[in-house]
Coordinates of C-alpha atoms in Angstrom, one line a residue:
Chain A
X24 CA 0.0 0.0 0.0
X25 CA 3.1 2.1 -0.4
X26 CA 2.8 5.6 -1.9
X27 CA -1.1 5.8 -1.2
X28 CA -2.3 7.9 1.1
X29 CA -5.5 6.7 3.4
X30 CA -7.7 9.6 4.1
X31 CA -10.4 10.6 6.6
X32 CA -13.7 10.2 4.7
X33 CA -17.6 11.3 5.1
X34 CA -20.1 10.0 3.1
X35 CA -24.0 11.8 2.0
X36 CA -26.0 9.5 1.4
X37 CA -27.1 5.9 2.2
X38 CA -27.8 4.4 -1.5
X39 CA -26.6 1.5 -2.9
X40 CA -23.4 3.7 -3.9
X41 CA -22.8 5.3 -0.4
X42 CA -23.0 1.6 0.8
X43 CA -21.1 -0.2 -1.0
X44 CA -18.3 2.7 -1.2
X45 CA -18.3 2.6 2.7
X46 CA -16.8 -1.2 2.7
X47 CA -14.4 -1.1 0.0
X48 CA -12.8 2.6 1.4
X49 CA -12.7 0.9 5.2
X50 CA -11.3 -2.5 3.1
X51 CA -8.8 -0.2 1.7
X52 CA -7.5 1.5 4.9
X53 CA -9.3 4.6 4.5
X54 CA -11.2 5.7 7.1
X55 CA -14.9 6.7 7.5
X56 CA -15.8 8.9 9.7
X57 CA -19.4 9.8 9.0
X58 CA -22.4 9.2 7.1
X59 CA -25.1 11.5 6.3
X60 CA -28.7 11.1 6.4
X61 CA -31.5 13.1 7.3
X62 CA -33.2 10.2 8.3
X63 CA -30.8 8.5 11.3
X64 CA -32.1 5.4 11.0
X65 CA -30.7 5.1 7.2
X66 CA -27.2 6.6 8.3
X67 CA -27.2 3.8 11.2
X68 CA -27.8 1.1 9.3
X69 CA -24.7 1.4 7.1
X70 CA -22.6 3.0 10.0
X71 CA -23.6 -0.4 12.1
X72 CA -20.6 -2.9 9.6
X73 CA -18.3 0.3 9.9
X74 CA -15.3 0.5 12.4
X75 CA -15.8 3.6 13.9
X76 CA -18.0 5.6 11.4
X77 CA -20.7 7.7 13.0
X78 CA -24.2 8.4 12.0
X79 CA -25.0 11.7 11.5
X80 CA -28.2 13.8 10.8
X81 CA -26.5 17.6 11.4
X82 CA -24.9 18.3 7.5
X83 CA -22.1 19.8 9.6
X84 CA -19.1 17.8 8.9
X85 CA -16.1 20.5 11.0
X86 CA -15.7 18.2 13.8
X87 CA -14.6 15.4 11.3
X88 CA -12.2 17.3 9.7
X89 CA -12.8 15.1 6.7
X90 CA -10.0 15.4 3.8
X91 CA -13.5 14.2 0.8
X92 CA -16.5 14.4 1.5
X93 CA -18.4 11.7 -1.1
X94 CA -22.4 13.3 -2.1
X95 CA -23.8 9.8 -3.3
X96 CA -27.3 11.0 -3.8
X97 CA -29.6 10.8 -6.8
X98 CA -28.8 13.2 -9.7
X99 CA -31.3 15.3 -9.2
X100 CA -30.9 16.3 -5.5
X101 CA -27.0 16.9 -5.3
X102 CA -27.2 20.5 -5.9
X103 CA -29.2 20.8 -3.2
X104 CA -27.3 18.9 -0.7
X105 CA -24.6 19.9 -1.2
X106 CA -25.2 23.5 -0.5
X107 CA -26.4 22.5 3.3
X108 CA -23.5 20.5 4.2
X109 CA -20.6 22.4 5.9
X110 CA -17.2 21.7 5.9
X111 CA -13.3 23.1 6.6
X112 CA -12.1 25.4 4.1
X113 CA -9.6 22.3 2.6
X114 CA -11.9 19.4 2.6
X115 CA -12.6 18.3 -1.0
X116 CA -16.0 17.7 -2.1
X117 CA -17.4 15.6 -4.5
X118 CA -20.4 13.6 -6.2
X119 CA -20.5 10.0 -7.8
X120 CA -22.7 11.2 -10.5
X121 CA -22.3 9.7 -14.7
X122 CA -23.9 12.8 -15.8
X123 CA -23.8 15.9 -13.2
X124 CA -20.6 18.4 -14.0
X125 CA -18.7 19.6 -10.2
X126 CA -19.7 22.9 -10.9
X127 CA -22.9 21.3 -8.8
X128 CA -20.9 21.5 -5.7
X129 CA -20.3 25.3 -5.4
X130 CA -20.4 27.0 -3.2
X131 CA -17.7 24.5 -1.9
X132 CA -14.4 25.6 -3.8
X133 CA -12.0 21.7 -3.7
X134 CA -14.8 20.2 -5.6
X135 CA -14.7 17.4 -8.1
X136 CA -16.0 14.0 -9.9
X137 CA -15.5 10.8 -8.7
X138 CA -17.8 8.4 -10.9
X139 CA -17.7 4.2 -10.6
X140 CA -18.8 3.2 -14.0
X141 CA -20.2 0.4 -12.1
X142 CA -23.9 -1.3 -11.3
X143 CA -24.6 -1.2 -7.3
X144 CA -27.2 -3.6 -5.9
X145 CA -27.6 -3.0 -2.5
X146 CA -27.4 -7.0 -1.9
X147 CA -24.6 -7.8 -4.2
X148 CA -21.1 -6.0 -3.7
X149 CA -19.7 -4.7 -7.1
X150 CA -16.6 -6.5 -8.6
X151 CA -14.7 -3.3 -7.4
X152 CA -11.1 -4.8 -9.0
X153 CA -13.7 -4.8 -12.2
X154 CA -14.5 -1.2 -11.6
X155 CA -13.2 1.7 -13.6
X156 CA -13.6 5.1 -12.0
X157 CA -13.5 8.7 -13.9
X158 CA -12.7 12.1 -12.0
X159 CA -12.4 15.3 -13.2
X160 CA -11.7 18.7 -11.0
X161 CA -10.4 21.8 -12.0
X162 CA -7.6 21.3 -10.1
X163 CA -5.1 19.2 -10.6
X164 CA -4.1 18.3 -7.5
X165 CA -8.1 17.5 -6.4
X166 CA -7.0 15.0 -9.6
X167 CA -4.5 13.5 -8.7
X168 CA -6.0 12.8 -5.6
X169 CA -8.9 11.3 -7.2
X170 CA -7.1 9.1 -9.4
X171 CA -4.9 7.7 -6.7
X172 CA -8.1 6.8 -5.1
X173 CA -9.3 5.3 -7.4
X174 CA -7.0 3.2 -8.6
X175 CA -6.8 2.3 -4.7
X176 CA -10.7 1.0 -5.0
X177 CA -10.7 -0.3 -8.5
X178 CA -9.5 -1.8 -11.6
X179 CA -8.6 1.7 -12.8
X180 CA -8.6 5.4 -12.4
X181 CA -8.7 8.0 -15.3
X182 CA -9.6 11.5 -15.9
X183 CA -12.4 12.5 -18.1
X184 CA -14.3 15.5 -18.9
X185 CA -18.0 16.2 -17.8
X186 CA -19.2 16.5 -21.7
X187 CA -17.4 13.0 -22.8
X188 CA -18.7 11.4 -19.1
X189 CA -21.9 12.1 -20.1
X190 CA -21.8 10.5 -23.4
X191 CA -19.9 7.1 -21.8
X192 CA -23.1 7.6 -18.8
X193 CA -25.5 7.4 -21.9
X194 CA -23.9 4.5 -23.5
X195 CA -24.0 3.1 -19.7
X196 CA -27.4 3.2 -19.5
X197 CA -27.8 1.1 -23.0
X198 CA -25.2 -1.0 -22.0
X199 CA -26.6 -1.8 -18.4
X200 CA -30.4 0.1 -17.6
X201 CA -31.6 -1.2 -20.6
X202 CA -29.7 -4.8 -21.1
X203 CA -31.4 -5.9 -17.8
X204 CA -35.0 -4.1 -18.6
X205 CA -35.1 -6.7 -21.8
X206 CA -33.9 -9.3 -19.4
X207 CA -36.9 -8.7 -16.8
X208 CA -39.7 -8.1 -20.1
X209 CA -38.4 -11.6 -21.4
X210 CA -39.1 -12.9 -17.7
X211 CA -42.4 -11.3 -17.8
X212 CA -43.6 -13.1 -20.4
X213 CA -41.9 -16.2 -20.0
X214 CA -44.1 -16.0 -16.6
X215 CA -47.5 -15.2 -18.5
X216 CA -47.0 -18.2 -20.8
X217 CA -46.0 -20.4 -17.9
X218 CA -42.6 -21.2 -18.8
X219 CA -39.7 -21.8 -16.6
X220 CA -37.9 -18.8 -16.8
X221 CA -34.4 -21.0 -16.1
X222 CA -35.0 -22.3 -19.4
X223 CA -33.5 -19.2 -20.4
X224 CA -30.3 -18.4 -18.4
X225 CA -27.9 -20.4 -20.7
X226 CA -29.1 -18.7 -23.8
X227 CA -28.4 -15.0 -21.9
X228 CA -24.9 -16.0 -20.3
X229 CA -24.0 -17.5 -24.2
X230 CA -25.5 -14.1 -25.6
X231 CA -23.0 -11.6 -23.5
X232 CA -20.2 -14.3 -23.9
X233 CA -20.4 -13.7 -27.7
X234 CA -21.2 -10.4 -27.9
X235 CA -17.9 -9.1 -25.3
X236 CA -15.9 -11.6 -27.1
X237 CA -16.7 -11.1 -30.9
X238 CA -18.1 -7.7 -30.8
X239 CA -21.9 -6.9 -30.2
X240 CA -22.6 -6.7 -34.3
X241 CA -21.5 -10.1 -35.0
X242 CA -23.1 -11.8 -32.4
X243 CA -26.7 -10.4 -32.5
X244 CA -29.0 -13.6 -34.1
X245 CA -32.7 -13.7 -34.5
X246 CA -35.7 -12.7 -36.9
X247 CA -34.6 -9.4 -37.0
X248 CA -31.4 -10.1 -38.2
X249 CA -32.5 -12.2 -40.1
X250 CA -35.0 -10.2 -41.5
X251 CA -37.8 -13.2 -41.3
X252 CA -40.5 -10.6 -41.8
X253 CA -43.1 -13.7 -41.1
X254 CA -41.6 -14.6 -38.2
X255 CA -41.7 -11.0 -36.7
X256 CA -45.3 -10.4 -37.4
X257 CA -46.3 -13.5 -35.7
X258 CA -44.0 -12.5 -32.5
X259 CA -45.6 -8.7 -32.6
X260 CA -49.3 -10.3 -33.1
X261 CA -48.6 -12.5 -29.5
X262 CA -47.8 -9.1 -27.9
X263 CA -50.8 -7.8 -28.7
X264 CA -52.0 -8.2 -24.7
X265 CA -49.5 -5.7 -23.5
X266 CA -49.4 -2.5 -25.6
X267 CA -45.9 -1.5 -23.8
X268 CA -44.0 -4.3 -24.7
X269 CA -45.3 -4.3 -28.4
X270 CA -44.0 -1.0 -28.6
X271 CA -40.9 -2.0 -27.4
X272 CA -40.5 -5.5 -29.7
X273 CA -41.6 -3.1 -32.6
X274 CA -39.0 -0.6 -32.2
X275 CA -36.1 -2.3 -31.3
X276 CA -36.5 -4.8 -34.3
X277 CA -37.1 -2.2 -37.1
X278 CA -33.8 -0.8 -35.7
X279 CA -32.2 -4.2 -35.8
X280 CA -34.1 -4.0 -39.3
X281 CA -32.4 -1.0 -40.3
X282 CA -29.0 -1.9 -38.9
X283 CA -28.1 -4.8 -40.6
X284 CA -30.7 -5.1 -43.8
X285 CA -29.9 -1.6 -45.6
Chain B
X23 CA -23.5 -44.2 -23.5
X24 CA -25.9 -46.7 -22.6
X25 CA -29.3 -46.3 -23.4
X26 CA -28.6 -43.6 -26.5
X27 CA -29.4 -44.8 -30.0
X28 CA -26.6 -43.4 -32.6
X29 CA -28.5 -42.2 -35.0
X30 CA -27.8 -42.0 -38.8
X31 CA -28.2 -37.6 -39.7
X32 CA -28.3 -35.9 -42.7
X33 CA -27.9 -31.8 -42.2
X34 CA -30.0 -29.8 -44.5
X35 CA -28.8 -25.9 -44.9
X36 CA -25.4 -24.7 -44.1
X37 CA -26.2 -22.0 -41.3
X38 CA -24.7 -21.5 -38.0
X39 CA -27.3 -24.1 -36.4
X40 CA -26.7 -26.7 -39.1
X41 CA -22.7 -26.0 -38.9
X42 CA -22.3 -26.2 -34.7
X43 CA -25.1 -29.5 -34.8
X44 CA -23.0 -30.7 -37.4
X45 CA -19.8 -31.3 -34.7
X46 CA -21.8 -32.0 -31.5
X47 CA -23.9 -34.9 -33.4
X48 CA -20.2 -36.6 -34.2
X49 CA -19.0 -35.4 -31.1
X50 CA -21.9 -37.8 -29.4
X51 CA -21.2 -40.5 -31.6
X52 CA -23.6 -40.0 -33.7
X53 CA -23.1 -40.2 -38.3
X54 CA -23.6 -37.1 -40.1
X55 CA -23.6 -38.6 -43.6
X56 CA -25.3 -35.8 -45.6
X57 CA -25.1 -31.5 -45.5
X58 CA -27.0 -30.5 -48.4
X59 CA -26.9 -27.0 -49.8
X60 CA -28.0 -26.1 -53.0
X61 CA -24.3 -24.4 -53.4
X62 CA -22.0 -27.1 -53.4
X63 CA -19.2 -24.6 -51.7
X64 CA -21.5 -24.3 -48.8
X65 CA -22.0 -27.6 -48.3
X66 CA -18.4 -28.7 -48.9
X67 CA -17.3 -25.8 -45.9
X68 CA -19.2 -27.9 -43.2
X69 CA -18.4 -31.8 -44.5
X70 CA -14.9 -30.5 -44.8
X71 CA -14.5 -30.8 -40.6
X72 CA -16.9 -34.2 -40.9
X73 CA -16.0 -37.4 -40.7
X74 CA -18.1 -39.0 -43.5
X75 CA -20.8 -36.5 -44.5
X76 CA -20.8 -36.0 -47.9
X77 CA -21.7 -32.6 -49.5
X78 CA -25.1 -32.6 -51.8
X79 CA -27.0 -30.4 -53.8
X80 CA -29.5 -32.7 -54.9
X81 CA -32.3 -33.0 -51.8
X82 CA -33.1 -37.0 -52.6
X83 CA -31.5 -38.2 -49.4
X84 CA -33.1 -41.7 -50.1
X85 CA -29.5 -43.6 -50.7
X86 CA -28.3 -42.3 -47.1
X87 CA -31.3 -44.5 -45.6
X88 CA -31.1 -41.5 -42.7
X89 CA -32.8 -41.9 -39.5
X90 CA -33.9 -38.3 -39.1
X91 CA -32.9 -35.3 -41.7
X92 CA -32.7 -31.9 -39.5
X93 CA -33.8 -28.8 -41.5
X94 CA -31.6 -26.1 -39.9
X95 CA -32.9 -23.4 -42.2
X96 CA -34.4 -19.9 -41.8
X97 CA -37.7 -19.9 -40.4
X98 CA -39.3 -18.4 -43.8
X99 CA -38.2 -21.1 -46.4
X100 CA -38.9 -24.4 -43.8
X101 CA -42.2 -24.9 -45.8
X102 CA -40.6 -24.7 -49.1
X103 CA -37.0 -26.5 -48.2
X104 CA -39.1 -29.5 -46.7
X105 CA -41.3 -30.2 -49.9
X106 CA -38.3 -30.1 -51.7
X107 CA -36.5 -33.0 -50.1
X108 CA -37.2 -36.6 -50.5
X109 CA -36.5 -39.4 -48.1
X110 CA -37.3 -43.7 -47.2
X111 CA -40.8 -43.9 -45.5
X112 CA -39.7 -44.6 -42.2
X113 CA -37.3 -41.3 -41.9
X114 CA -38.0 -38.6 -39.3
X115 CA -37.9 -35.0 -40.5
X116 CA -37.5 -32.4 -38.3
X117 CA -36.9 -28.5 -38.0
X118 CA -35.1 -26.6 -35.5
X119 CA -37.4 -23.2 -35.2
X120 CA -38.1 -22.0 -32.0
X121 CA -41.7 -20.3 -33.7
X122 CA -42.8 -22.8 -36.8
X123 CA -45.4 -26.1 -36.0
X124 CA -44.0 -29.2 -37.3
X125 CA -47.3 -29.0 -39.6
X126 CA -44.6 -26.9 -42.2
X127 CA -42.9 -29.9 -42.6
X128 CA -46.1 -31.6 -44.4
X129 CA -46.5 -33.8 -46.8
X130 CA -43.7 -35.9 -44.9
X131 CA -45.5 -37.8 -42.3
X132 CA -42.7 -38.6 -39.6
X133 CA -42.3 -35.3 -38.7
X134 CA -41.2 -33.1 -35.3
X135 CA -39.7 -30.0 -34.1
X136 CA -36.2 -29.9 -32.5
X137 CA -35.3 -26.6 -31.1
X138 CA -32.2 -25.5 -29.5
X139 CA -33.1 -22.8 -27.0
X140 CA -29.6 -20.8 -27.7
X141 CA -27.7 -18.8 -29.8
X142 CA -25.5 -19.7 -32.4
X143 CA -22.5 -17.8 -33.7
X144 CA -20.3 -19.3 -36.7
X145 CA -17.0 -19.0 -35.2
X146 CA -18.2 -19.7 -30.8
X147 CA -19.5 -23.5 -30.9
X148 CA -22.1 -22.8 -27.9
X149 CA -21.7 -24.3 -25.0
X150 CA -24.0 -27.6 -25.2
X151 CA -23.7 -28.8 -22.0
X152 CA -26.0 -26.0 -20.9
X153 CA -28.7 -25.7 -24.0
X154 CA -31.8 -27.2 -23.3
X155 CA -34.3 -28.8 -25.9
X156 CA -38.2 -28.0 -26.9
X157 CA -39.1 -31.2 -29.2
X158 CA -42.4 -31.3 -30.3
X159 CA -44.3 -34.3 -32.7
X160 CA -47.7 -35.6 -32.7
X161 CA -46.0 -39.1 -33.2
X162 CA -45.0 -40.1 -29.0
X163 CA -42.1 -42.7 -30.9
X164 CA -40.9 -39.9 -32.6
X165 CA -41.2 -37.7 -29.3
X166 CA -38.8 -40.0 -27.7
X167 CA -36.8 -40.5 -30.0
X168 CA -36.2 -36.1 -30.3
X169 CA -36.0 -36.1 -26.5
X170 CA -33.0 -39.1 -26.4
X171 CA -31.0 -37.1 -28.8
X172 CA -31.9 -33.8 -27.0
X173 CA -30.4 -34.9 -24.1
X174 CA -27.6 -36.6 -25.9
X175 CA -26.5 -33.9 -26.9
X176 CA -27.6 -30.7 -24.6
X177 CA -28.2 -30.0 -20.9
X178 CA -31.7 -31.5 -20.8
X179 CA -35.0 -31.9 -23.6
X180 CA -38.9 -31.4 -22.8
X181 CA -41.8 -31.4 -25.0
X182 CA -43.5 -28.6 -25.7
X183 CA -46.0 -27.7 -27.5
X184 CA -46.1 -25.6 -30.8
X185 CA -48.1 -22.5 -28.6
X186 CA -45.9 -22.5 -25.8
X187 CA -42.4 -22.7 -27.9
X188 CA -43.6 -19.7 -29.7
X189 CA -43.7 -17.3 -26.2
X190 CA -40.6 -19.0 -25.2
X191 CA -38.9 -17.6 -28.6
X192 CA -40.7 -14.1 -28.1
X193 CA -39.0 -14.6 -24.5
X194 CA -35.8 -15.6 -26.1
X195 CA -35.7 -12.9 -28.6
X196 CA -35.6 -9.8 -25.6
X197 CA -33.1 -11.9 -23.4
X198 CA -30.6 -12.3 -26.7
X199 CA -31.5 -10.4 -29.2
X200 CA -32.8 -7.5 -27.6
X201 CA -29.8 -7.3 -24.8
X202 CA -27.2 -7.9 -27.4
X203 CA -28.5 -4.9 -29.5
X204 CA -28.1 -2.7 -26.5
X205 CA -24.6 -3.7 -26.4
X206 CA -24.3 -2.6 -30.1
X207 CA -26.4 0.6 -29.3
X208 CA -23.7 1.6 -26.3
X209 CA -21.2 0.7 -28.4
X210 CA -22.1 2.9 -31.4
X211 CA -22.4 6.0 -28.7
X212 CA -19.3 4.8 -26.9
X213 CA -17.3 5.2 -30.4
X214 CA -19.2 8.4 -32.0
X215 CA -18.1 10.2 -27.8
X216 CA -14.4 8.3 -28.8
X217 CA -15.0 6.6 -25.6
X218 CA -13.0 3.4 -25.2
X219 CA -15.8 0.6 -25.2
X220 CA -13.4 -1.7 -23.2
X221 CA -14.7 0.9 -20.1
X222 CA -18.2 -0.7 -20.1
X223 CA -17.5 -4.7 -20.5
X224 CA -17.0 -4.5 -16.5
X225 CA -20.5 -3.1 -16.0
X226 CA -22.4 -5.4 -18.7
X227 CA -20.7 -8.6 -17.4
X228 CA -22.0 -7.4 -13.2
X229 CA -25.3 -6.4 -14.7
X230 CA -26.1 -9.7 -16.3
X231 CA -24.4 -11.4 -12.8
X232 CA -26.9 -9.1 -11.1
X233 CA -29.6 -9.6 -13.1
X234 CA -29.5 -13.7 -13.2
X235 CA -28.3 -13.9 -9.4
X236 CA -31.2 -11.7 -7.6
X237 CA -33.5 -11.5 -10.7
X238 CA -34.0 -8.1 -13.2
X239 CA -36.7 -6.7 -11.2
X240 CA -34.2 -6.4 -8.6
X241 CA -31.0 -5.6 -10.3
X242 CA -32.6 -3.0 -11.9
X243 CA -31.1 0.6 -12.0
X244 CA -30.3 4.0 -13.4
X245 CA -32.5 7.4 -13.7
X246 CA -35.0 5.6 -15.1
X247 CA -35.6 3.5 -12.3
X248 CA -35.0 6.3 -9.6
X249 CA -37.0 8.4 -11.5
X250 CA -34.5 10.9 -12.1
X251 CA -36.4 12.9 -15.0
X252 CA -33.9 15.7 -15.0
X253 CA -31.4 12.9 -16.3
X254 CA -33.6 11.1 -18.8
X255 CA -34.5 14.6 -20.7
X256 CA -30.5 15.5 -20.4
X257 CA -30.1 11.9 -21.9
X258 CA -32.7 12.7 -24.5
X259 CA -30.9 16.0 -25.4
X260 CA -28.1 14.4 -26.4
X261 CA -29.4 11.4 -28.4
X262 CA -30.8 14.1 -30.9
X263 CA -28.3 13.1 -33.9
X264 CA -29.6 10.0 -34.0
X265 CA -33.4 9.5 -34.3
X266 CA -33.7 5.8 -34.0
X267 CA -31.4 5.3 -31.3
X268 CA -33.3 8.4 -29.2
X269 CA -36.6 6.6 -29.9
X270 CA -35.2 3.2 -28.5
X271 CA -34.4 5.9 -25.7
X272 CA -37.4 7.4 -24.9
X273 CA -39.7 3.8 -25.7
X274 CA -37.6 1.5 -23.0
X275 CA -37.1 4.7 -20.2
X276 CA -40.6 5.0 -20.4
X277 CA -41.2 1.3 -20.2
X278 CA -39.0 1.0 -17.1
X279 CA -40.8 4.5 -15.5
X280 CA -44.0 3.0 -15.8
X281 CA -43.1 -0.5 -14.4
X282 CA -41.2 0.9 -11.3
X283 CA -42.8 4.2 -10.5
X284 CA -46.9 3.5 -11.0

């Protein structure tokens, strides 16, 4: 652990983020000193696996003398929280957010990104030696302290502008969001026609297999690909019951359609 | 291998379902001693790893005195392929489409439906050992006979009927299809930001993990699922210079709104 520095950390927010952050930074030798909820109960519950982390309710984080303070709150509210917590004048702040630019974090002035391209389920630790992180500050030692932390937590640590980590958040979402969405539809009606959804596992496992290994474009199969029109008009006719998921069948196939038969 | 009949196969159509059956049938002990194609070259490209199988353009498989002919063709031309071909009385003729009725396969009258719930890629032989069988025949010799070589060859083989097959491929077609086009989608938008698309691999390979371990409904995140509208219209925004992908957007955000926040 030579040449990285452990720091004193608080963390905003009890998500599936703030949680699983709080293991892997105590894991790491960091130390974490607080976590933030209005709601105590929320703060305790993660606080309760932590060495020596308190919870807190009072966004007053001075006594801690924290060197980061992590915001791990939904998009839309870190603007807002972060203009009632208090800190020391040198404490660096900063949000976990794919798509949210630091300049969210003034009035604090040692602001920054710190953003785990990663999927958190609250049950289910990430593969955090799998886990690339992007930062971005405007200053660069803020940076450098970001990256080295990092590449302390996961597989890597690079620095990346809020305009092109929006664009890698929105291919995140396809990539991710949207994957497992198709994954629960195709378990809905798998349920509806009373099939055994496990029937199904191989085919999904084999599906991401070939698509990370030979690239996504020569691994996609099906009617679509196919183009068997036939075939796709019988499959959109037995959606008929559920108007959303027609929708859905019909839209992704025409741009299967249109990807691979023009 | 007790209890398995080796059958006698002939292979019509040179796809990647006829190519990968093609080396898991000899694998198994099985003979493969026709691959017709109505190009010779086509043919000759799958016999050429074979044992014995000898390429044929001419569909009179009469002199190969086969147990069971597979038609591994595209769903749309079954009908036509099968009245082409002409084999001894006693021969079983069978398809492998997850969505056509074995009725296609008419006039022959030994007839059944083999289908191999998984996704086949040229140059990735699947991974047998974990592809399950749906045979279907209204002949219960012939029934057996599908379900011995299912099993033979793949992790297990049920019968199911021609109805319920057809959901299971609509089922099939989000969980492969559908997730592997996302993939191609985020990868697309990770190249056009001249993002490196080795980034995401991490978070597709812990979503899927998530997704299969604790189910989708539960592995499910992102702004759509927090309901994070600020995000999704930001997300939106930037999609603009390319109208199919921002409708594939807006149609599966909305989806996953309405199934997590009604």
């Amino acid at each position: 652990m030579f040449g990285t520095k452990h720091f004193n950390i608080c963390l905003v927010g009890t998500g599936n983020v703030s949680q699983a952050l709080s293991s892997i930074l105590e894991e790491k030798g960091h130390t974490v000193s607080a976590v933030y909820s209005r709601q105590y109960e929320r703060a305790a519950n993660i606080t309760r696996s932590l060495y020596e982390a308190e919870p807190v309710t009072d966004p007053d984080f001075r006594a801690f003398d924290p060197d980061i303070v992590i915001i791990a709150v939904k998009d839309d509210v870190i603007e807002e929280v972060s203009q009632s917590i208090v800190v020391p004048d040198d404490t660096i702040v900063i949000h976990t957010s794919g798509v949210k630019s630091f300049e969210e974090l003034r009035p604090h002035s040692n602001i920054g990104v710190f953003y785990p391209l990663q999927t958190f389920l609250r049950k289910n630790p990430p593969d955090w030696q799998n886990t690339p992180f992007l930062v971005e500050s405007d200053d660069p030692q803020i940076v450098k302290a970001l990256l080295s932390l990092g590449k302390n937590i996961g597989r890597s640590a690079e620095e990346m502008s809020s305009e092109k980590r929006a664009k890698l958040h929105v291919a995140a979402v396809f990539a991710s969001n949207f994957t497992n969405h198709m994954v629960r539809v195709s378990k809905e009606l798998a349920q509806k026609g009373k099939l055994n959804f496990d029937l199904l596992e191989p085919l999904i496992r084999q599906t991401i297999e070939n698509s990370l290994s030979f690239g996504p474009e020569k691994a996609q199969t099906g009617p679509a690909k196919r183009g068997d029109l036939q075939t796709l008009d019988k499959h959109l006719e037995s959606l008929d019951f559920d108007e959303g998921i027609a929708e859905i069948y019909k839209v992704i196939s025409q741009h299967i359609l249109d990807t691979y038969n023009s």
